[in-house]
Amino acid sequence: MKSLIQNFFIAARQVFVGNTAYYLWIAFLSIFILLGLSTYIEQLDRGLITTAMRDQVSWGFFISNFTFLVGVAAAAVLLVIPAYLYNFKPIKEIVLFGELLAITAITMCILFIMVDMGQPMRVWHILPVLGSMNFPSSLLAWDVVALNGYLAINMVIAFYVLYRLSIGKEYKMSVIGPLIILSIPWAVSIHTVTAFLYNGLSARPFWNASILAPRFLASAFCSGPAIMIVLFQIIRKRSEVEIDDRAIFKIAELIAYAMGVNLFLLGAEAFKEFYSGSIHSYPMQYLYFGLHGKHALVPWMWFASVLNISAFFLFLFPRTRENFTTLNMGCIFVIIGVYIEKGMGLIVPGFIPDTLGEIYEYTPTTPEIITAMGIWAAGALLYTVLLKFAIPIYTGKLRFATKEQ
Amino acid sequence: MSSENKQERGVHRRTFLKGAALGLAAAALPAADADASLWDAFFQKHFKEMNEAEIRKVLERLEREYEEKYKKRITVSNEKPLPGVLYGYGLDLSRCIGCRRCVYACVDENNQSKDPQIHWITVLRFKKGEKWVDLEESEKYYNPAEVPEKEYFYMPVQCQQCENPPCVRVCPTKATWKDPDGIVVIDYNWCIGCRYCMAACPYGARRFNWAEPNRKPEELNPNTHYLGNRPRYKGVVEKCTFCVQRVRKEPGRYPACVEACPVGARKFGNLLDPDSEIRYLIEHKRVFRLKEDLNTYPKFYYFFAYGV
């Protein structure tokens, strides 16, 4: 055990060693983190009035980012399924990087929830035993369990695999096999529970549609893997990690299916809302066409739709999917498209028009955006550090002696 | 030279970081001068898990804190729900003239913030003859020289004290609950400010303290209830409590909005008392409740006493 801790610190030292580009990258991220910290300190001092949220639109940019990032956390599991269930070797070798991304995404989710809270010092009230968690009644309590559980599962898997690699041994499926299997339904559950969090509110017709959870899953299986594909290319360029093209193309193919389903579900929802045309279609009308002359989100939503549809075709045809220019274009399209659709496009219309029929148009303030950028920078820093820690072990550069040897 | 420089820079960085950390901590903690009081506030237990003695200690601490802050004696009581009472409210839409006197009486009784402005009651204005039950065509910021206006009618909305309150169901920390007398209350010292309840409320009844609530000490109503009108904090949710500080202390006394209404459009009473005014109007008038399709079972009844 002692040597394990010792070895951990030897590996952790890697994090502080790098070339100029590495230090510049860290410095670059730190600037944004400090900026975000400063706007957040201001927010703590003055209250959430520094944001554009008000009683009419009581959740905004922070919760939008949270929602998108829950989707990103799916990346890991979309790799796990082909890797272990179908034993697809090219992907099996890189599952680790997906799991590290899941750890990062969930950490960012927790940060976004924290900055959205009016009384962050009281966060312990939500914990079981210590506080008074309203389980099973509140879906937010469920979400705390689901997200932290997913974080724990991915941390255990990632660090166990790294530990076995560091002593030069193959990891034992008998140890993490059950966890890997568990992570699949668990990943589905984090999206389902997060969707249900909004879905269960009969006061908000836009969210109170049973298609919400399936749409959540479909779009999550687009954005997470798209980010993964971009990251894989950076990782194999900047380090000695080898990533098979076949793995990347396989993931791209899976995105095509997920995006197909996503677009179909969106179409189904649009049909129901617009064809029946009851008052419950107002939020959707606001989103795509504007309502009573208010249309802040309209250009964004059409932009996202164009991106998502183009990405679908780019990923659908093997010729564009297996060409890195068009592949990367598709990835960027998916990331931006889903970010708009599953972020602001999902949260804000839940509140427009509000329950008393008022339309309050919400656009995040500068401090709100800077705080969010700070969290994105913190996430990028965390992922960089995790990679810096994991890659030398993964490539075999860093090996530790064991007693048996 | 260079090493000296480096050292100086190091010190700067450290002091900067220390300053930042302190600033963060100071901004995050609730404002209170006494250290002991600060920790007591932080570790305060859930209201329903405290015994009588613990609650008394909390009330005393709050009174001390308020006195220090507002330089004025403010009593914080904790009257329990009365047995055999279930409060109900009636609002006569045929009488309401949209004067908003109820709104301001409520602000003064319940110590709402003046800046930023918080109102627990919203009066909606509708054009006669147009569709109105779904509230989409309502106007909340109407501002005529005189009310009532010939071509409009008015509908005040506040917390409907649902028997099946969606806000209570979703609260992740049990910081809001329905007491046996039917009033939905909030513990401002337990609310984490996640605003899930605001997303869940179908009546737009809940208000968030986006900034530190502001009210002149001389305008503060000093008779307060722990779960009602005591001064609130930044970052917590608040709403109408049927004036819990009045109705539990002096049974029979009306909430401030009922008292203030110049046309007698507002009715209040005990739903369990067959001879109460509220029971009479439910049984004899044509009443309806807002958004009944959501099965929230409000104890707030709208009715038309006469037709105009």
XYZ file of C-alpha atoms in Angstrom:
713
model
C 0.000 0.000 0.000
C 2.842 2.325 0.919
C 4.569 1.713 -2.371
C 1.309 2.310 -4.176
C 1.027 5.784 -2.685
C 4.694 6.402 -3.410
C 4.273 5.337 -7.011
C 1.199 7.523 -7.297
C 3.260 10.549 -6.389
C 6.031 9.549 -8.790
C 3.438 9.413 -11.549
C 1.817 12.626 -10.356
C 5.139 14.393 -10.733
C 4.727 13.986 -14.503
C 2.048 16.594 -14.334
C 4.558 19.308 -13.483
C 7.024 18.410 -16.235
C 6.427 19.485 -19.792
C 7.665 21.482 -22.749
C 7.041 25.163 -23.394
C 3.837 24.479 -25.261
C 2.533 22.580 -22.229
C 3.324 25.408 -19.837
C 1.819 27.949 -22.217
C -1.358 25.880 -22.433
C -1.566 25.662 -18.645
C -0.964 29.403 -18.335
C -3.606 30.090 -20.968
C -6.161 28.006 -19.080
C -5.161 29.532 -15.747
C -5.958 33.014 -17.027
C -9.513 31.943 -17.798
C -9.822 30.113 -14.501
C -8.727 33.210 -12.592
C -11.083 35.412 -14.612
C -13.923 33.012 -13.889
C -12.975 32.949 -10.227
C -13.075 36.737 -10.074
C -16.555 36.961 -11.602
C -17.689 34.165 -9.295
C -16.351 35.969 -6.207
C -18.281 39.018 -7.368
C -21.367 36.829 -7.739
C -20.927 35.395 -4.236
C -20.671 38.891 -2.891
C -23.567 40.518 -4.756
C -25.743 37.484 -5.364
C -27.011 35.896 -8.563
C -28.207 39.326 -9.673
C -24.913 39.511 -11.601
C -26.516 37.004 -13.982
C -29.428 37.714 -16.311
C -31.612 35.141 -14.572
C -34.735 36.481 -12.883
C -37.897 35.028 -11.354
C -39.423 34.504 -14.823
C -36.402 32.611 -16.225
C -34.922 31.171 -13.061
C -32.422 28.824 -14.710
C -30.125 29.918 -17.511
C -26.650 29.564 -18.920
C -25.160 27.589 -16.000
C -27.862 24.931 -16.039
C -27.669 24.832 -19.863
C -23.977 24.028 -19.695
C -24.644 21.478 -16.985
C -27.190 19.735 -19.177
C -24.875 19.640 -22.187
C -22.026 18.240 -20.078
C -24.128 15.426 -18.663
C -24.409 14.409 -22.310
C -20.660 14.610 -22.847
C -20.152 12.182 -19.997
C -21.752 9.573 -22.229
C -18.605 9.442 -24.325
C -17.100 6.787 -22.116
C -19.983 4.398 -22.381
C -20.323 4.694 -26.132
C -16.764 3.409 -26.251
C -17.389 0.744 -23.637
C -20.238 -0.852 -25.557
C -18.327 -1.747 -28.761
C -15.136 -2.405 -26.846
C -16.389 -4.964 -24.373
C -19.695 -6.242 -25.674
C -18.395 -6.791 -29.211
C -14.751 -7.077 -28.229
C -13.708 -4.513 -30.839
C -10.000 -4.262 -30.155
C -9.099 -0.843 -31.674
C -11.579 0.838 -29.353
C -10.857 -1.357 -26.343
C -7.386 0.133 -26.161
C -8.631 3.687 -25.849
C -11.598 3.307 -23.507
C -9.403 4.761 -20.775
C -9.380 8.190 -22.433
C -13.164 8.149 -22.661
C -13.398 7.368 -18.992
C -11.081 10.224 -18.122
C -13.331 12.499 -20.206
C -16.362 11.253 -18.284
C -14.601 12.082 -15.004
C -13.852 15.572 -16.327
C -17.363 16.174 -17.649
C -19.032 15.122 -14.390
C -16.669 17.318 -12.388
C -17.626 20.255 -14.615
C -21.315 19.385 -14.135
C -20.869 19.594 -10.378
C -19.076 22.949 -10.731
C -21.898 24.339 -12.878
C -24.448 23.295 -10.262
C -22.353 24.855 -7.522
C -22.096 28.260 -9.236
C -25.837 28.235 -9.880
C -26.686 27.818 -6.204
C -27.864 30.778 -4.150
C -26.350 29.356 -0.964
C -23.372 27.201 -1.996
C -22.112 26.916 1.587
C -25.241 24.938 2.406
C -24.559 22.303 -0.221
C -24.210 19.672 2.522
C -27.958 19.951 3.157
C -28.493 17.870 0.023
C -26.382 14.953 1.278
C -27.915 11.901 2.905
C -27.294 11.435 6.669
C -25.422 14.763 7.036
C -28.214 16.823 5.517
C -31.768 15.910 4.604
C -31.758 14.565 1.079
C -35.293 14.483 -0.313
C -34.930 11.003 -1.746
C -36.776 9.498 -3.571
C -39.196 12.376 -4.056
C -36.885 14.969 -5.636
C -35.318 14.165 -8.984
C -32.461 16.465 -8.049
C -31.639 14.074 -5.217
C -31.678 11.231 -7.763
C -29.341 13.228 -9.947
C -26.883 13.683 -7.075
C -26.809 9.904 -6.654
C -26.609 9.156 -10.379
C -23.878 11.672 -11.200
C -21.675 10.919 -8.206
C -22.118 7.206 -8.774
C -21.064 7.564 -12.399
C -18.083 9.645 -11.322
C -17.067 6.961 -8.814
C -17.478 4.088 -11.292
C -15.340 5.795 -13.916
C -12.716 6.786 -11.384
C -12.406 3.260 -10.053
C -12.167 1.751 -13.531
C -9.679 4.328 -14.820
C -7.386 4.214 -11.841
C -7.497 0.429 -11.529
C -6.525 0.050 -15.187
C -3.727 2.583 -14.734
C -2.500 0.796 -11.635
C -2.330 -2.569 -13.405
C -0.582 -1.006 -16.370
C 1.913 0.722 -14.110
C 3.093 -2.582 -12.697
C 3.220 -4.055 -16.177
C 0.219 -6.323 -15.896
C -2.944 -6.871 -17.843
C -5.996 -5.761 -15.868
C -8.274 -8.484 -14.600
C -11.729 -8.507 -16.133
C -12.908 -10.452 -13.101
C -12.235 -7.315 -11.040
C -13.573 -4.537 -13.263
C -15.792 -6.564 -15.582
C -18.878 -6.134 -13.394
C -18.143 -2.404 -13.031
C -17.794 -2.017 -16.785
C -21.101 -3.770 -17.328
C -22.658 -1.616 -14.590
C -21.360 1.557 -16.225
C -23.537 0.983 -19.303
C -26.972 1.189 -17.633
C -25.555 3.788 -15.268
C -24.603 6.060 -18.166
C -28.103 5.665 -19.550
C -29.442 6.494 -16.098
C -27.541 9.785 -15.727
C -29.203 11.050 -18.885
C -32.567 9.637 -18.035
C -32.543 11.070 -14.528
C -31.314 14.465 -15.742
C -34.033 14.472 -18.398
C -36.649 13.431 -15.821
C -35.518 16.332 -13.654
C -37.084 18.663 -16.228
C -39.572 16.176 -17.637
C -41.452 15.727 -14.360
C -42.586 19.345 -14.099
C -46.179 19.609 -15.258
C -45.885 23.388 -14.889
C -43.551 23.509 -17.919
C -45.229 22.024 -20.997
C -42.049 22.272 -23.070
C -40.254 19.826 -20.776
C -43.332 17.833 -19.828
C -43.171 15.772 -23.031
C -42.344 12.077 -22.822
C -39.943 12.391 -25.752
C -37.513 14.395 -23.617
C -35.495 11.525 -22.135
C -35.067 9.652 -25.453
C -33.977 12.898 -27.128
C -31.535 13.467 -24.323
C -29.914 10.093 -24.854
C -29.784 10.418 -28.622
C -28.122 13.821 -28.541
C -25.764 12.761 -25.769
C -24.549 9.899 -27.920
C -23.690 12.499 -30.580
C -21.884 15.213 -28.631
C -19.759 13.114 -26.273
C -18.238 10.890 -28.959
C -17.734 13.892 -31.287
C -15.620 15.545 -28.608
C -13.849 12.206 -28.133
C -12.916 11.978 -31.829
C -11.362 15.444 -31.748
C -9.496 14.647 -28.543
C -8.183 11.317 -29.890
C -6.616 13.107 -32.828
C -4.956 15.630 -30.527
C -3.755 12.903 -28.176
C -2.150 10.817 -30.879
C -0.534 13.871 -32.412
C 0.881 15.235 -29.175
C 1.958 11.983 -27.553
C 3.188 8.513 -28.397
C -0.221 7.003 -27.927
C -1.297 5.107 -30.996
C -4.927 5.259 -31.912
C -6.147 3.139 -34.779
C -8.056 5.005 -37.507
C -10.582 2.191 -37.419
C -11.525 3.134 -33.867
C -12.221 6.712 -34.895
C -14.245 5.703 -37.948
C -16.291 3.255 -35.916
C -17.173 5.980 -33.417
C -18.088 8.303 -36.298
C -20.430 5.637 -37.638
C -22.110 5.358 -34.246
C -22.584 9.148 -34.193
C -24.381 8.913 -37.546
C -26.936 6.485 -36.076
C -27.362 8.529 -32.910
C -27.832 11.736 -34.902
C -30.343 10.019 -37.150
C -32.396 9.016 -34.140
C -31.966 12.483 -32.622
C -33.287 14.216 -35.744
C -36.178 11.781 -36.015
C -37.214 12.447 -32.419
C -36.948 16.203 -32.967
C -39.181 15.833 -36.025
C -41.692 13.812 -34.030
C -41.807 16.500 -31.380
C -42.091 19.328 -33.906
C -44.972 17.530 -35.632
C -46.931 17.028 -32.447
C -46.455 20.616 -31.280
C -47.149 22.413 -34.529
C -49.853 20.178 -35.961
C -51.966 20.181 -32.809
C -51.114 23.832 -32.163
C -52.405 24.027 -28.589
C -51.045 26.606 -26.173
C -48.444 24.030 -25.182
C -46.721 24.644 -28.494
C -45.837 28.244 -27.558
C -42.336 27.481 -26.213
C -41.489 25.550 -29.380
C -42.959 28.362 -31.446
C -40.842 30.847 -29.495
C -37.787 28.701 -30.110
C -38.089 28.351 -33.885
C -40.246 31.289 -35.006
C -40.485 33.753 -32.136
C -43.535 34.699 -30.078
C -45.170 38.118 -29.749
C -42.219 39.697 -31.517
C -39.633 38.137 -29.182
C -37.169 35.877 -30.963
C -33.740 35.898 -29.262
C -33.163 32.169 -29.765
C -34.573 31.796 -33.280
C -31.343 32.298 -35.308
C -29.440 30.044 -32.910
C -31.932 27.213 -33.231
C -31.953 27.281 -37.030
C -28.171 27.449 -37.016
C -28.083 24.384 -34.748
C -30.562 22.537 -36.965
C -28.488 23.191 -40.083
C -25.328 22.029 -38.289
C -26.956 18.854 -36.975
C -28.469 17.895 -40.309
C -25.208 18.564 -42.183
C -23.291 16.556 -39.591
C -25.708 13.666 -39.988
C -24.913 13.403 -43.695
C -21.182 13.881 -43.144
C -21.160 10.962 -40.722
C -23.560 8.827 -42.715
C -21.470 8.374 -45.855
C -18.271 6.342 -45.418
C -16.490 8.620 -47.888
C -16.927 11.770 -45.766
C -16.746 9.905 -42.472
C -13.341 8.462 -43.315
C -11.853 11.687 -44.569
C -10.356 13.635 -41.706
C -11.272 17.078 -43.062
C -14.960 16.296 -43.400
C -14.903 14.122 -40.286
C -13.589 16.979 -38.164
C -16.026 19.375 -39.754
C -18.810 16.991 -38.769
C -17.486 16.773 -35.207
C -17.375 20.546 -34.809
C -20.893 20.790 -36.279
C -22.212 18.204 -33.827
C -20.525 19.790 -30.828
C -21.856 23.271 -31.594
C -25.245 22.016 -32.774
C -25.891 19.898 -29.712
C -24.453 22.572 -27.414
C -27.106 24.992 -28.645
C -29.922 22.448 -28.809
C -29.296 20.678 -25.500
C -28.106 23.815 -23.723
C -29.909 27.105 -24.004
C -32.337 25.623 -26.530
C -33.597 23.171 -23.920
C -33.496 25.184 -20.701
C -34.645 28.679 -21.650
C -37.881 27.808 -23.522
C -38.979 25.851 -20.449
C -39.509 29.307 -18.931
C -40.862 31.126 -21.996
C -43.614 32.027 -21.750
C -43.510 31.759 -17.952
C -46.307 30.155 -15.941
C -48.260 33.429 -15.859
C -47.819 34.005 -19.592
C -45.028 36.577 -19.455
C -42.160 36.538 -21.950
C -38.869 37.542 -20.375
C -36.086 37.246 -22.891
C -32.936 35.861 -21.367
C -29.422 36.548 -22.644
C -26.563 35.708 -20.285
C -24.565 38.633 -18.870
C -20.815 38.996 -19.391
C -19.932 37.909 -15.828
C -22.163 34.874 -16.305
C -20.338 33.936 -19.507
C -16.903 34.527 -17.947
C -17.754 32.323 -14.957
C -18.867 29.584 -17.357
C -15.672 29.985 -19.388
C -13.709 29.619 -16.175
C -15.365 26.257 -15.566
C -14.663 25.149 -19.134
C -11.017 26.146 -18.630
C -10.955 24.253 -15.329
C -12.334 21.215 -17.132
C -9.718 21.492 -19.881
C -7.041 21.782 -17.211
C -8.341 18.741 -15.362
C -8.394 16.655 -18.544
C -4.892 17.825 -19.491
C -3.585 16.891 -16.054
C -5.334 13.510 -16.121
C -3.800 12.762 -19.526
C -0.379 13.929 -18.388
C -0.693 11.522 -15.482
C -2.062 8.611 -17.477
C -0.189 8.706 -20.787
C 3.322 7.771 -19.531
C 1.811 4.791 -17.742
C -0.330 3.896 -20.726
C 2.543 3.990 -23.223
C 4.794 2.005 -20.896
C 7.276 4.784 -20.298
C 6.570 4.625 -16.613
C 6.730 1.229 -14.963
C 7.069 0.304 -11.342
C 8.762 -2.712 -9.858
C 6.625 -5.143 -7.938
C 7.693 -7.391 -5.112
C 7.271 -10.606 -7.060
C 9.860 -9.579 -9.634
C 19.092 40.859 -8.899
C 17.193 38.225 -10.683
C 16.853 35.979 -7.647
C 15.703 38.909 -5.561
C 13.180 39.698 -8.182
C 11.959 36.159 -8.170
C 11.537 36.136 -4.415
C 9.548 39.307 -4.505
C 7.328 37.921 -7.175
C 6.835 34.773 -5.138
C 5.705 36.741 -2.138
C 3.342 38.729 -4.257
C 1.822 35.678 -5.700
C 1.377 34.131 -2.296
C -0.232 37.202 -0.790
C -2.416 37.435 -3.834
C -3.555 33.856 -3.483
C -4.125 34.260 0.236
C -6.134 37.390 -0.398
C -8.159 35.635 -3.032
C -8.854 32.688 -0.730
C -9.888 34.947 2.131
C -12.045 36.992 -0.163
C -13.731 33.845 -1.382
C -14.383 32.615 2.146
C -15.633 35.991 3.347
C -17.964 36.392 0.429
C -19.310 32.873 0.795
C -20.079 32.911 4.485
C -23.255 34.538 5.760
C -22.724 38.037 7.046
C -22.460 37.980 10.825
C -19.964 39.554 13.144
C -19.751 37.073 15.964
C -17.771 33.957 15.088
C -19.851 31.728 17.312
C -23.066 32.919 15.728
C -21.572 32.282 12.307
C -20.773 28.667 13.090
C -24.107 28.168 14.818
C -25.799 29.423 11.685
C -23.714 27.186 9.447
C -24.345 24.027 11.453
C -28.005 24.734 12.182
C -30.030 21.547 11.784
C -33.107 20.984 9.665
C -36.044 22.751 11.295
C -38.086 19.600 11.770
C -35.191 17.736 13.337
C -34.671 20.299 16.083
C -36.293 19.957 19.507
C -38.025 22.835 21.311
C -34.868 23.968 23.126
C -32.816 23.975 19.939
C -35.466 25.949 18.092
C -35.586 28.497 20.909
C -31.826 28.916 20.687
C -32.071 29.468 16.937
C -34.830 32.047 17.353
C -32.762 33.891 19.955
C -29.724 33.877 17.706
C -31.769 35.230 14.814
C -33.231 37.998 16.987
C -29.686 38.947 18.046
C -28.506 38.940 14.448
C -31.432 41.028 13.247
C -31.003 43.513 16.091
C -27.351 43.927 15.197
C -28.141 44.330 11.534
C -31.190 46.603 11.697
C -30.577 48.281 15.096
C -34.137 47.423 15.944
C -35.862 44.793 18.062
C -37.440 42.141 15.851
C -39.233 39.200 17.397
C -39.052 35.853 15.646
C -41.766 33.488 16.815
C -42.639 29.944 15.951
C -46.351 29.496 16.451
C -47.391 25.966 15.602
C -50.271 25.138 13.267
C -53.594 25.208 15.114
C -55.378 21.875 15.461
C -58.532 21.420 13.407
C -57.612 24.217 10.988
C -57.050 24.059 7.251
C -56.777 27.492 5.708
C -58.551 28.352 2.498
C -58.738 31.512 0.438
C -61.383 32.957 -1.808
C -61.001 35.619 -4.444
C -64.009 37.301 -5.982
C -63.094 38.143 -9.557
C -66.310 40.069 -10.052
C -65.223 42.562 -7.380
C -61.464 42.964 -7.954
C -60.661 46.419 -9.372
C -56.930 45.824 -9.948
C -55.775 48.533 -7.534
C -52.849 46.477 -6.203
C -53.446 47.607 -2.614
C -53.148 43.934 -1.623
C -49.707 43.809 -3.261
C -48.360 46.711 -1.216
C -50.050 45.676 2.035
C -48.362 42.308 1.589
C -44.961 43.920 0.979
C -45.228 45.929 4.190
C -46.567 43.118 6.338
C -44.154 40.505 5.071
C -40.943 42.555 4.807
C -40.335 42.022 1.102
C -37.263 43.614 -0.397
C -37.778 47.060 -1.922
C -34.614 46.964 -3.995
C -34.533 44.622 -5.803
C -38.302 44.753 -5.694
C -40.099 41.599 -4.614
C -43.878 41.146 -4.703
C -45.575 37.983 -3.530
C -48.840 38.911 -5.260
C -49.054 39.444 -9.019
C -52.187 41.092 -10.400
C -52.887 40.105 -13.992
C -55.002 42.234 -16.271
C -57.102 40.762 -19.099
C -59.091 42.364 -21.848
C -62.756 41.582 -21.547
C -63.995 39.203 -24.185
C -60.586 37.766 -25.013
C -59.231 34.387 -24.060
C -57.887 34.462 -20.555
C -57.989 31.191 -18.609
C -54.627 30.041 -19.990
C -53.057 33.370 -18.863
C -51.180 33.803 -22.167
C -52.796 37.141 -22.927
C -52.315 38.555 -19.459
C -50.657 41.883 -18.749
C -48.723 42.153 -15.537
C -47.213 45.640 -15.859
C -50.436 47.592 -16.545
C -50.211 51.154 -15.320
C -53.307 53.272 -16.020
C -54.146 56.582 -14.350
C -57.206 55.057 -12.792
C -58.626 51.636 -12.002
C -60.884 49.874 -12.722
C -60.669 50.280 -16.477
C -63.848 49.711 -18.401
C -62.564 47.234 -20.950
C -60.434 45.150 -18.574
C -60.777 42.800 -15.636
C -58.193 41.650 -13.118
C -56.985 38.446 -11.515
C -54.524 38.493 -8.597
C -52.288 35.431 -8.306
C -50.195 34.387 -5.314
C -49.142 31.125 -3.706
C -52.152 28.846 -4.050
C -51.131 26.719 -1.024
C -51.709 23.522 -2.985
C -52.750 20.385 -1.155
C -50.493 18.537 -3.619
C -47.685 21.069 -4.005
C -45.209 20.333 -6.832
C -42.649 22.678 -5.226
C -42.466 20.554 -2.080
C -42.120 17.369 -4.093
C -39.073 18.614 -6.010
C -37.119 20.371 -3.253
C -33.885 18.373 -2.936
C -33.292 19.288 0.729
C -36.819 19.274 2.229
C -36.383 22.992 2.871
C -40.040 23.599 1.979
C -43.004 21.624 3.243
C -46.741 21.744 3.859
C -47.726 22.211 7.497
C -50.846 20.501 8.898
C -52.840 23.759 8.584
C -52.238 23.575 4.842
C -49.695 26.403 4.593
C -46.643 25.670 2.452
C -43.658 27.152 4.270
C -39.940 27.581 3.579
C -37.029 27.425 6.010
C -34.816 30.285 4.780
C -31.919 28.829 6.726
C -32.120 25.464 4.989
C -32.863 26.498 1.378
C -29.792 26.053 -0.822
C -31.094 28.343 -3.559
C -31.244 25.781 -6.370
C -34.599 27.203 -7.573
C -35.985 23.803 -8.580
C -39.209 24.753 -6.763
C -39.552 27.823 -8.968
C -39.336 25.670 -12.066
C -41.963 23.346 -10.577
C -44.518 25.954 -9.462
C -47.339 26.300 -12.032
C -48.451 29.650 -10.556
C -45.252 31.705 -10.641
C -45.658 32.183 -6.910
C -42.108 31.734 -5.740
C -39.583 34.564 -5.587
C -35.803 34.340 -5.390
C -33.536 36.787 -3.607
C -31.234 37.539 -6.523
C -29.425 40.095 -4.361
C -29.254 41.001 -0.676
C -32.844 41.982 0.218
C -33.095 45.651 1.032
C -35.549 47.363 3.324
C -35.222 50.408 5.538
C -35.100 49.334 9.219
C -37.921 51.766 10.054
C -40.096 50.078 7.446
C -39.549 46.616 8.901
C -42.497 44.873 10.480
C -40.984 43.707 13.796
C -43.529 40.944 14.463
C -42.222 38.006 12.527
C -42.496 34.246 12.242
C -39.555 31.926 11.574
C -41.318 30.355 8.582
C -42.920 33.583 7.417
C -42.047 37.237 7.271
C -38.702 37.423 9.100
C -35.998 39.191 7.074
C -34.627 36.881 4.392
C -31.161 36.268 2.975
C -29.714 36.677 -0.456
C -29.836 33.437 -2.404
C -32.989 31.891 -0.906
C -36.547 31.448 -2.151
C -39.607 33.056 -0.531
C -43.359 33.288 -1.135
C -46.789 33.957 0.337
C -47.575 32.115 3.595
C -51.156 33.366 4.162
C -49.472 35.662 6.735
C -48.516 32.759 8.964
C -47.302 35.232 11.620
C -50.836 36.622 11.928
C -53.175 33.732 11.385
C -51.512 31.339 13.813
C -50.933 33.911 16.537
C -54.396 35.468 16.539
C -56.872 32.929 15.202
C -59.545 34.726 13.244
C -57.287 37.556 12.129
C -57.043 38.022 8.356
C -53.918 38.074 6.216
C -52.781 41.590 5.271
C -54.101 41.336 1.696
C -57.602 40.427 2.899
C -57.575 43.383 5.291
C -56.319 45.787 2.651
C -58.766 44.954 -0.116
C -61.051 48.006 -0.507
C -63.826 46.102 -2.274
C -63.957 42.959 -0.148
C -62.887 40.702 -2.978
C -60.675 38.638 -0.722
C -62.033 36.000 1.665
C -60.180 33.829 4.120
C -61.078 31.163 6.616
C -61.008 27.631 7.947
C -62.014 25.003 5.392
C -62.754 22.523 8.193
C -65.293 24.828 9.837
C -68.678 24.251 8.132
C -69.884 27.714 9.198
C -66.935 29.647 7.822
C -67.290 32.239 5.083
C -64.919 30.317 2.836
C -67.048 27.188 3.149
C -70.173 29.207 2.413
C -68.787 30.637 -0.779
C -67.396 27.305 -1.989
C -70.807 25.730 -1.461
C -72.934 28.569 -2.837
C -70.884 30.291 -5.532
C -69.441 28.999 -8.753
C -65.787 28.540 -7.806
C -62.827 27.387 -9.833
C -59.175 26.876 -9.124
C -56.275 27.866 -11.332
C -54.867 25.185 -13.650
C -57.033 22.460 -12.138
C -55.845 20.102 -14.875
C -52.501 19.797 -13.066
C -54.086 18.162 -9.998
C -52.269 20.415 -7.571
C -55.503 20.994 -5.568
C -54.994 24.637 -4.628
C -56.725 25.915 -1.500
C -57.177 29.209 -3.337
C -60.645 29.523 -4.867
C -61.589 32.044 -7.505
C -65.276 32.837 -7.812
C -67.813 35.282 -9.172
C -70.144 36.646 -6.480
C -72.241 38.504 -8.991
C -72.160 38.982 -12.743
C -71.046 42.176 -14.411
